[in-house]
Amino acid sequence: LIIDEIPSTDVRGNVAGKGLLYVQNDTPNTLKFKDDGGTIYNPGSNWHGSTSFIKILPTDFITNSDGAAFYNVTSLTSADLRVENANSELFVAVTIPAGYKATTTHIYGSQARSMVVYEADINTDTIANKGSGNVNTTLNHTDIVSDSTNYLLVYVGVTDVADEIYGGLVAIERV
């Protein structure tokens, strides 16, 4: 199947065959598909269904060795993360999708504790500070453009075993 130089083409039904189906589109982010439920999406241009943010779940966080382990509280009335030792610090590593940049980070929690966003790389232990703020506020940090080795690293400075972290969002934009 070749679709070429046609201003608007509507292909319906099943496209079957062997090999690969190539679709050329000269305007980025305009090739769209509709699923059986009628939802229009652009495959390959989003991160787990979103072109604007990455969700951070409570289970994505890790703790450092300054304190004891952390635990998730998930019941019929809560879903959060707490530390067992007030000396613990929480970190979350977030992959930035290829072709995107991370622009803001928002961590949700029970207290306005400190947070710092870093750019880290998988091939070194060096991190670069991109901005600092507080939990429950949107931090407009220095943009972090995805490359083949970098990722976003968020530090959350919990100070009490009663501090709860619910998750977060990282805003992304196409570059």
Short mmCIF file of N, CA and C in Angstrom, two decimals, residues 1-171:
data_model
loop_
_atom_site.label_atom_id
_atom_site.label_comp_id
_atom_site.label_asym_id
_atom_site.label_seq_id
_atom_site.Cartn_x
_atom_site.Cartn_y
_atom_site.Cartn_z
N LEU A 1 0.86 -1.17 0.00
CA LEU A 1 0.00 0.00 0.00
C LEU A 1 0.89 1.22 0.00
N ILE A 2 0.73 2.07 -0.98
CA ILE A 2 1.50 3.30 -1.07
C ILE A 2 0.53 4.46 -1.15
N ILE A 3 0.68 5.39 -0.24
CA ILE A 3 -0.13 6.59 -0.23
C ILE A 3 0.84 7.74 -0.44
N ASP A 4 0.73 8.43 -1.57
CA ASP A 4 1.71 9.45 -1.89
C ASP A 4 1.05 10.64 -2.58
N GLU A 5 1.39 11.83 -2.15
CA GLU A 5 0.95 13.08 -2.77
C GLU A 5 -0.57 13.21 -2.89
N ILE A 6 -1.27 12.72 -1.90
CA ILE A 6 -2.71 12.89 -1.84
C ILE A 6 -2.99 13.77 -0.63
N PRO A 7 -3.67 14.91 -0.83
CA PRO A 7 -3.86 15.84 0.29
C PRO A 7 -4.53 15.21 1.51
N SER A 8 -5.53 14.38 1.32
CA SER A 8 -6.21 13.77 2.43
C SER A 8 -6.61 12.36 2.02
N THR A 9 -6.12 11.38 2.76
CA THR A 9 -6.42 10.00 2.42
C THR A 9 -7.03 9.32 3.63
N ASP A 10 -8.12 8.62 3.41
CA ASP A 10 -8.81 7.90 4.47
C ASP A 10 -8.77 6.42 4.12
N VAL A 11 -7.98 5.66 4.85
CA VAL A 11 -7.89 4.22 4.62
C VAL A 11 -8.67 3.55 5.72
N ARG A 12 -9.68 2.77 5.36
CA ARG A 12 -10.52 2.10 6.34
C ARG A 12 -10.41 0.59 6.19
N GLY A 13 -10.74 -0.10 7.27
CA GLY A 13 -10.70 -1.55 7.24
C GLY A 13 -9.35 -2.07 7.68
N ASN A 14 -9.09 -3.32 7.42
CA ASN A 14 -7.84 -3.95 7.82
C ASN A 14 -6.84 -3.86 6.70
N VAL A 15 -5.63 -3.53 7.03
CA VAL A 15 -4.53 -3.55 6.08
C VAL A 15 -3.69 -4.75 6.47
N ALA A 16 -3.65 -5.76 5.61
CA ALA A 16 -2.96 -6.99 5.93
C ALA A 16 -1.93 -7.30 4.87
N GLY A 17 -0.95 -8.05 5.24
CA GLY A 17 0.09 -8.46 4.31
C GLY A 17 1.33 -8.84 5.07
N LYS A 18 2.37 -9.13 4.32
CA LYS A 18 3.64 -9.49 4.93
C LYS A 18 4.61 -8.34 4.76
N GLY A 19 5.53 -8.22 5.68
CA GLY A 19 6.52 -7.16 5.60
C GLY A 19 6.08 -5.94 6.39
N LEU A 20 6.65 -4.81 6.05
CA LEU A 20 6.39 -3.58 6.77
C LEU A 20 5.51 -2.65 5.96
N LEU A 21 4.75 -1.84 6.64
CA LEU A 21 3.93 -0.82 6.01
C LEU A 21 4.62 0.51 6.29
N TYR A 22 5.00 1.21 5.24
CA TYR A 22 5.65 2.50 5.38
C TYR A 22 4.67 3.60 5.02
N VAL A 23 4.58 4.59 5.88
CA VAL A 23 3.72 5.73 5.61
C VAL A 23 4.60 6.96 5.73
N GLN A 24 4.65 7.74 4.67
CA GLN A 24 5.46 8.96 4.66
C GLN A 24 4.57 10.15 4.93
N ASN A 25 5.01 10.99 5.85
CA ASN A 25 4.27 12.21 6.16
C ASN A 25 5.30 13.30 6.40
N ASP A 26 5.26 14.35 5.62
CA ASP A 26 6.27 15.41 5.70
C ASP A 26 6.02 16.40 6.82
N THR A 27 4.86 16.37 7.46
CA THR A 27 4.56 17.29 8.55
C THR A 27 4.58 16.51 9.86
N PRO A 28 5.58 16.77 10.73
CA PRO A 28 5.68 16.02 11.99
C PRO A 28 4.42 16.14 12.84
N ASN A 29 4.10 15.06 13.52
CA ASN A 29 2.98 15.01 14.48
C ASN A 29 1.61 15.17 13.84
N THR A 30 1.47 14.94 12.55
CA THR A 30 0.15 15.07 11.94
C THR A 30 -0.40 13.73 11.47
N LEU A 31 0.39 12.69 11.50
CA LEU A 31 -0.09 11.37 11.12
C LEU A 31 -0.88 10.81 12.29
N LYS A 32 -2.17 10.57 12.09
CA LYS A 32 -3.02 10.16 13.20
C LYS A 32 -3.76 8.88 12.83
N PHE A 33 -4.06 8.09 13.84
CA PHE A 33 -4.82 6.87 13.69
C PHE A 33 -5.99 6.90 14.65
N LYS A 34 -7.04 6.16 14.31
CA LYS A 34 -8.21 6.08 15.18
C LYS A 34 -8.38 4.62 15.59
N ASP A 35 -8.50 4.39 16.91
CA ASP A 35 -8.69 3.03 17.38
C ASP A 35 -10.17 2.64 17.28
N ASP A 36 -10.48 1.41 17.65
CA ASP A 36 -11.85 0.91 17.54
C ASP A 36 -12.85 1.72 18.35
N GLY A 37 -12.38 2.37 19.42
CA GLY A 37 -13.27 3.16 20.27
C GLY A 37 -13.44 4.59 19.79
N GLY A 38 -12.79 4.94 18.68
CA GLY A 38 -12.93 6.29 18.15
C GLY A 38 -11.88 7.27 18.64
N THR A 39 -10.96 6.82 19.52
CA THR A 39 -9.92 7.71 20.04
C THR A 39 -8.86 7.92 18.97
N ILE A 40 -8.54 9.17 18.70
CA ILE A 40 -7.52 9.50 17.71
C ILE A 40 -6.19 9.64 18.44
N TYR A 41 -5.16 9.02 17.90
CA TYR A 41 -3.85 9.10 18.52
C TYR A 41 -2.77 9.14 17.46
N ASN A 42 -1.59 9.54 17.87
CA ASN A 42 -0.44 9.62 17.00
C ASN A 42 0.63 8.70 17.57
N PRO A 43 0.71 7.47 17.09
CA PRO A 43 1.67 6.53 17.67
C PRO A 43 3.10 7.00 17.42
N GLY A 44 3.96 6.75 18.38
CA GLY A 44 5.36 7.13 18.23
C GLY A 44 5.63 8.58 18.58
N SER A 45 4.59 9.33 18.90
CA SER A 45 4.82 10.74 19.23
C SER A 45 4.39 11.04 20.65
N ASN A 46 4.27 10.02 21.46
CA ASN A 46 3.82 10.26 22.82
C ASN A 46 4.53 9.36 23.80
N TRP A 47 4.30 9.60 25.06
CA TRP A 47 4.91 8.83 26.12
C TRP A 47 3.79 8.19 26.92
N HIS A 48 3.58 6.91 26.75
CA HIS A 48 2.52 6.18 27.43
C HIS A 48 1.16 6.87 27.26
N GLY A 49 0.90 7.34 26.05
CA GLY A 49 -0.39 7.94 25.75
C GLY A 49 -0.46 9.44 25.90
N SER A 50 0.63 10.10 26.27
CA SER A 50 0.59 11.54 26.47
C SER A 50 1.68 12.23 25.66
N THR A 51 1.33 13.35 25.07
CA THR A 51 2.32 14.19 24.40
C THR A 51 2.68 15.40 25.24
N SER A 52 2.18 15.45 26.48
CA SER A 52 2.43 16.64 27.29
C SER A 52 3.01 16.37 28.68
N PHE A 53 2.94 15.14 29.18
CA PHE A 53 3.51 14.88 30.50
C PHE A 53 3.84 13.41 30.71
N ILE A 54 4.69 13.17 31.71
CA ILE A 54 5.05 11.83 32.16
C ILE A 54 4.56 11.71 33.60
N LYS A 55 3.82 10.66 33.90
CA LYS A 55 3.37 10.43 35.28
C LYS A 55 4.49 9.79 36.09
N ILE A 56 4.59 10.23 37.34
CA ILE A 56 5.50 9.60 38.30
C ILE A 56 4.63 8.95 39.36
N LEU A 57 4.77 7.66 39.55
CA LEU A 57 3.98 6.93 40.53
C LEU A 57 4.75 6.83 41.84
N PRO A 58 4.06 6.64 42.96
CA PRO A 58 4.76 6.47 44.24
C PRO A 58 5.77 5.32 44.20
N THR A 59 5.46 4.28 43.45
CA THR A 59 6.36 3.11 43.37
C THR A 59 7.61 3.38 42.55
N ASP A 60 7.69 4.51 41.85
CA ASP A 60 8.88 4.85 41.07
C ASP A 60 10.03 5.38 41.94
N PHE A 61 9.73 5.82 43.14
CA PHE A 61 10.75 6.43 44.00
C PHE A 61 11.65 5.37 44.63
N ILE A 62 12.90 5.77 44.89
CA ILE A 62 13.85 4.95 45.63
C ILE A 62 14.41 5.80 46.77
N THR A 63 14.99 5.16 47.76
CA THR A 63 15.59 5.88 48.89
C THR A 63 17.10 5.69 48.88
N ASN A 64 17.80 6.61 49.51
CA ASN A 64 19.24 6.45 49.63
C ASN A 64 19.58 5.66 50.88
N SER A 65 20.86 5.57 51.18
CA SER A 65 21.29 4.73 52.31
C SER A 65 21.36 5.50 53.64
N ASP A 66 20.90 6.75 53.66
CA ASP A 66 20.96 7.53 54.91
C ASP A 66 19.99 7.03 55.97
N GLY A 67 18.99 6.31 55.58
CA GLY A 67 18.00 5.83 56.54
C GLY A 67 17.54 4.44 56.18
N ALA A 68 16.50 4.03 56.81
CA ALA A 68 15.94 2.70 56.56
C ALA A 68 15.12 2.71 55.28
N ALA A 69 14.54 1.61 54.99
CA ALA A 69 13.74 1.45 53.78
C ALA A 69 12.48 2.31 53.82
N PHE A 70 11.83 2.39 52.70
CA PHE A 70 10.57 3.11 52.61
C PHE A 70 9.46 2.09 52.38
N TYR A 71 8.25 2.53 52.52
CA TYR A 71 7.15 1.63 52.24
C TYR A 71 6.01 2.39 51.57
N ASN A 72 5.30 1.69 50.72
CA ASN A 72 4.12 2.24 50.07
C ASN A 72 2.91 1.92 50.91
N VAL A 73 2.05 2.89 51.05
CA VAL A 73 0.79 2.69 51.74
C VAL A 73 -0.28 2.68 50.66
N THR A 74 -0.84 1.54 50.43
CA THR A 74 -1.90 1.43 49.45
C THR A 74 -3.04 0.66 50.10
N SER A 75 -4.14 1.34 50.29
CA SER A 75 -5.31 0.71 50.89
C SER A 75 -6.53 1.26 50.17
N LEU A 76 -7.67 0.97 50.70
CA LEU A 76 -8.90 1.49 50.10
C LEU A 76 -9.03 3.00 50.31
N THR A 77 -8.19 3.57 51.18
CA THR A 77 -8.30 5.00 51.46
C THR A 77 -7.04 5.80 51.13
N SER A 78 -5.94 5.14 50.76
CA SER A 78 -4.72 5.91 50.47
C SER A 78 -3.81 5.18 49.49
N ALA A 79 -3.02 5.95 48.77
CA ALA A 79 -1.97 5.42 47.89
C ALA A 79 -0.84 6.43 47.94
N ASP A 80 0.18 6.15 48.73
CA ASP A 80 1.28 7.09 48.88
C ASP A 80 2.55 6.35 49.24
N LEU A 81 3.60 7.11 49.44
CA LEU A 81 4.90 6.57 49.81
C LEU A 81 5.37 7.30 51.05
N ARG A 82 5.91 6.55 52.01
CA ARG A 82 6.48 7.13 53.23
C ARG A 82 7.82 6.45 53.52
N VAL A 83 8.67 7.16 54.24
CA VAL A 83 9.95 6.58 54.66
C VAL A 83 9.81 6.06 56.09
N GLU A 84 10.63 5.09 56.44
CA GLU A 84 10.61 4.55 57.80
C GLU A 84 11.59 5.27 58.71
N ASN A 85 12.45 6.13 58.12
CA ASN A 85 13.45 6.84 58.89
C ASN A 85 13.51 8.27 58.36
N ALA A 86 13.42 9.25 59.24
CA ALA A 86 13.40 10.66 58.83
C ALA A 86 14.70 11.10 58.18
N ASN A 87 15.79 10.33 58.30
CA ASN A 87 17.05 10.66 57.64
C ASN A 87 17.09 10.24 56.18
N SER A 88 16.09 9.52 55.75
CA SER A 88 16.05 9.06 54.36
C SER A 88 15.80 10.22 53.40
N GLU A 89 16.26 10.04 52.20
CA GLU A 89 15.98 10.97 51.11
C GLU A 89 15.41 10.16 49.96
N LEU A 90 14.48 10.75 49.23
CA LEU A 90 13.84 10.05 48.12
C LEU A 90 14.34 10.58 46.79
N PHE A 91 14.48 9.69 45.83
CA PHE A 91 14.88 10.04 44.48
C PHE A 91 13.97 9.32 43.49
N VAL A 92 13.76 9.94 42.35
CA VAL A 92 13.05 9.28 41.27
C VAL A 92 13.76 9.64 39.96
N ALA A 93 14.02 8.61 39.16
CA ALA A 93 14.64 8.78 37.85
C ALA A 93 13.54 8.71 36.79
N VAL A 94 13.56 9.66 35.87
CA VAL A 94 12.51 9.75 34.85
C VAL A 94 13.15 9.79 33.47
N THR A 95 12.78 8.86 32.62
CA THR A 95 13.26 8.85 31.24
C THR A 95 12.56 9.94 30.45
N ILE A 96 13.33 10.71 29.70
CA ILE A 96 12.77 11.73 28.81
C ILE A 96 12.69 11.10 27.42
N PRO A 97 11.51 11.05 26.83
CA PRO A 97 11.37 10.40 25.53
C PRO A 97 12.22 11.08 24.46
N ALA A 98 12.72 10.28 23.52
CA ALA A 98 13.49 10.82 22.40
C ALA A 98 12.64 11.83 21.64
N GLY A 99 13.25 12.95 21.28
CA GLY A 99 12.55 14.00 20.55
C GLY A 99 11.78 14.96 21.44
N TYR A 100 11.95 14.83 22.76
CA TYR A 100 11.25 15.69 23.72
C TYR A 100 12.24 16.37 24.66
N LYS A 101 11.75 17.37 25.36
CA LYS A 101 12.49 18.01 26.45
C LYS A 101 11.58 18.07 27.66
N ALA A 102 12.17 17.96 28.84
CA ALA A 102 11.43 18.11 30.10
C ALA A 102 11.50 19.58 30.50
N THR A 103 10.34 20.18 30.79
CA THR A 103 10.29 21.62 31.05
C THR A 103 9.92 21.97 32.48
N THR A 104 9.01 21.23 33.09
CA THR A 104 8.62 21.47 34.48
C THR A 104 8.43 20.14 35.19
N THR A 105 8.54 20.19 36.52
CA THR A 105 8.33 19.00 37.34
C THR A 105 7.47 19.40 38.53
N HIS A 106 6.48 18.55 38.84
CA HIS A 106 5.59 18.79 39.97
C HIS A 106 5.48 17.49 40.76
N ILE A 107 5.91 17.52 42.02
CA ILE A 107 5.77 16.37 42.92
C ILE A 107 4.65 16.70 43.89
N TYR A 108 3.74 15.74 44.08
CA TYR A 108 2.61 15.91 44.99
C TYR A 108 2.90 15.20 46.30
N GLY A 109 2.58 15.85 47.43
CA GLY A 109 2.80 15.23 48.72
C GLY A 109 2.03 15.94 49.82
N SER A 110 2.18 15.43 51.03
CA SER A 110 1.43 15.97 52.16
C SER A 110 2.07 17.23 52.75
N GLN A 111 3.35 17.46 52.46
CA GLN A 111 4.08 18.61 53.00
C GLN A 111 4.88 19.28 51.90
N ALA A 112 5.13 20.58 52.04
CA ALA A 112 5.90 21.34 51.05
C ALA A 112 7.40 21.18 51.31
N ARG A 113 7.91 19.96 51.17
CA ARG A 113 9.33 19.69 51.39
C ARG A 113 10.15 20.13 50.18
N SER A 114 11.46 20.22 50.38
CA SER A 114 12.35 20.67 49.29
C SER A 114 12.47 19.59 48.22
N MET A 115 12.70 20.06 46.99
CA MET A 115 12.96 19.14 45.88
C MET A 115 13.96 19.81 44.94
N VAL A 116 14.77 18.99 44.29
CA VAL A 116 15.75 19.46 43.33
C VAL A 116 15.67 18.58 42.11
N VAL A 117 15.71 19.20 40.93
CA VAL A 117 15.72 18.46 39.68
C VAL A 117 17.14 18.51 39.11
N TYR A 118 17.64 17.34 38.73
CA TYR A 118 18.97 17.21 38.16
C TYR A 118 18.87 16.57 36.78
N GLU A 119 19.89 16.80 35.97
CA GLU A 119 20.09 16.03 34.75
C GLU A 119 21.19 15.03 35.06
N ALA A 120 20.92 13.77 34.81
CA ALA A 120 21.89 12.71 35.06
C ALA A 120 22.12 11.94 33.77
N ASP A 121 23.17 11.15 33.75
CA ASP A 121 23.50 10.33 32.58
C ASP A 121 23.78 8.90 33.02
N ILE A 122 23.45 7.96 32.13
CA ILE A 122 23.65 6.55 32.44
C ILE A 122 25.12 6.13 32.37
N ASN A 123 25.98 7.01 31.81
CA ASN A 123 27.38 6.63 31.63
C ASN A 123 28.34 7.37 32.58
N THR A 124 27.82 8.04 33.61
CA THR A 124 28.67 8.74 34.57
C THR A 124 27.89 8.95 35.87
N ASP A 125 28.61 9.25 36.95
CA ASP A 125 27.93 9.53 38.21
C ASP A 125 27.75 11.03 38.44
N THR A 126 28.07 11.85 37.46
CA THR A 126 27.94 13.30 37.57
C THR A 126 26.49 13.72 37.30
N ILE A 127 25.98 14.63 38.14
CA ILE A 127 24.65 15.18 37.92
C ILE A 127 24.73 16.70 37.87
N ALA A 128 23.83 17.32 37.12
CA ALA A 128 23.82 18.79 36.99
C ALA A 128 22.50 19.33 37.52
N ASN A 129 22.58 20.28 38.43
CA ASN A 129 21.39 20.89 39.02
C ASN A 129 20.66 21.72 37.97
N LYS A 130 19.37 21.47 37.78
CA LYS A 130 18.56 22.19 36.80
C LYS A 130 17.52 23.08 37.46
N GLY A 131 17.38 23.00 38.79
CA GLY A 131 16.43 23.86 39.49
C GLY A 131 15.98 23.25 40.80
N SER A 132 15.55 24.11 41.72
CA SER A 132 15.07 23.63 43.01
C SER A 132 13.78 24.35 43.37
N GLY A 133 12.97 23.68 44.17
CA GLY A 133 11.69 24.23 44.59
C GLY A 133 11.13 23.42 45.73
N ASN A 134 9.82 23.32 45.77
CA ASN A 134 9.14 22.60 46.85
C ASN A 134 8.08 21.66 46.30
N VAL A 135 7.84 20.60 47.04
CA VAL A 135 6.74 19.68 46.75
C VAL A 135 5.44 20.50 46.75
N ASN A 136 4.52 20.13 45.91
CA ASN A 136 3.20 20.76 45.74
C ASN A 136 3.25 22.08 44.98
N THR A 137 4.38 22.39 44.35
CA THR A 137 4.46 23.53 43.45
C THR A 137 5.12 23.06 42.15
N THR A 138 4.75 23.69 41.05
CA THR A 138 5.34 23.34 39.77
C THR A 138 6.69 24.03 39.65
N LEU A 139 7.73 23.26 39.47
CA LEU A 139 9.08 23.78 39.32
C LEU A 139 9.39 23.95 37.85
N ASN A 140 9.57 25.20 37.42
CA ASN A 140 9.94 25.51 36.05
C ASN A 140 11.47 25.50 35.97
N HIS A 141 12.04 24.33 35.76
CA HIS A 141 13.49 24.17 35.75
C HIS A 141 14.07 24.41 34.36
N THR A 142 15.39 24.45 34.29
CA THR A 142 16.06 24.53 33.00
C THR A 142 15.66 23.32 32.17
N ASP A 143 15.31 23.56 30.90
CA ASP A 143 14.89 22.46 30.03
C ASP A 143 15.98 21.39 29.95
N ILE A 144 15.54 20.15 29.95
CA ILE A 144 16.44 19.02 29.77
C ILE A 144 16.02 18.31 28.49
N VAL A 145 16.82 18.47 27.45
CA VAL A 145 16.53 17.88 26.14
C VAL A 145 17.06 16.46 26.13
N SER A 146 16.21 15.53 25.72
CA SER A 146 16.59 14.12 25.68
C SER A 146 17.77 13.89 24.74
N ASP A 147 18.69 13.05 25.19
CA ASP A 147 19.73 12.55 24.29
C ASP A 147 19.86 11.05 24.54
N SER A 148 20.87 10.44 24.00
CA SER A 148 20.95 8.98 24.09
C SER A 148 21.32 8.45 25.47
N THR A 149 21.79 9.32 26.38
CA THR A 149 22.22 8.83 27.69
C THR A 149 21.63 9.56 28.88
N ASN A 150 20.94 10.67 28.70
CA ASN A 150 20.51 11.44 29.88
C ASN A 150 19.12 11.07 30.37
N TYR A 151 18.84 11.49 31.58
CA TYR A 151 17.53 11.33 32.19
C TYR A 151 17.37 12.39 33.26
N LEU A 152 16.16 12.57 33.74
CA LEU A 152 15.85 13.54 34.79
C LEU A 152 15.88 12.81 36.12
N LEU A 153 16.51 13.41 37.12
CA LEU A 153 16.58 12.83 38.46
C LEU A 153 16.02 13.86 39.44
N VAL A 154 15.04 13.45 40.24
CA VAL A 154 14.41 14.35 41.20
C VAL A 154 14.74 13.89 42.61
N TYR A 155 15.22 14.82 43.43
CA TYR A 155 15.48 14.60 44.85
C TYR A 155 14.32 15.21 45.63
N VAL A 156 13.79 14.48 46.62
CA VAL A 156 12.76 15.00 47.52
C VAL A 156 13.29 14.86 48.95
N GLY A 157 13.37 15.99 49.66
CA GLY A 157 13.92 16.00 51.01
C GLY A 157 12.85 15.82 52.07
N VAL A 158 12.43 14.59 52.26
CA VAL A 158 11.47 14.33 53.33
C VAL A 158 12.18 14.53 54.67
N THR A 159 11.45 14.98 55.69
CA THR A 159 12.08 15.23 56.99
C THR A 159 11.35 14.56 58.15
N ASP A 160 10.30 13.82 57.83
CA ASP A 160 9.50 13.21 58.88
C ASP A 160 8.90 11.91 58.34
N VAL A 161 8.76 10.92 59.19
CA VAL A 161 8.20 9.64 58.75
C VAL A 161 6.72 9.77 58.37
N ALA A 162 6.09 10.86 58.75
CA ALA A 162 4.69 11.09 58.38
C ALA A 162 4.54 11.75 57.02
N ASP A 163 5.67 12.21 56.41
CA ASP A 163 5.61 12.83 55.08
C ASP A 163 5.13 11.81 54.05
N GLU A 164 4.15 12.18 53.28
CA GLU A 164 3.61 11.30 52.24
C GLU A 164 3.93 11.89 50.87
N ILE A 165 4.36 11.03 49.96
CA ILE A 165 4.57 11.41 48.57
C ILE A 165 3.54 10.64 47.74
N TYR A 166 2.78 11.37 46.94
CA TYR A 166 1.69 10.75 46.16
C TYR A 166 2.09 10.43 44.72
N GLY A 167 3.08 11.13 44.20
CA GLY A 167 3.49 10.96 42.82
C GLY A 167 3.86 12.29 42.21
N GLY A 168 3.83 12.38 40.89
CA GLY A 168 4.18 13.64 40.26
C GLY A 168 3.96 13.62 38.76
N LEU A 169 4.29 14.77 38.16
CA LEU A 169 4.20 14.95 36.72
C LEU A 169 5.45 15.67 36.22
N VAL A 170 5.94 15.24 35.08
CA VAL A 170 7.00 15.96 34.37
C VAL A 170 6.39 16.41 33.06
N ALA A 171 6.37 17.73 32.83
CA ALA A 171 5.85 18.26 31.58
C ALA A 171 6.90 18.08 30.49
#
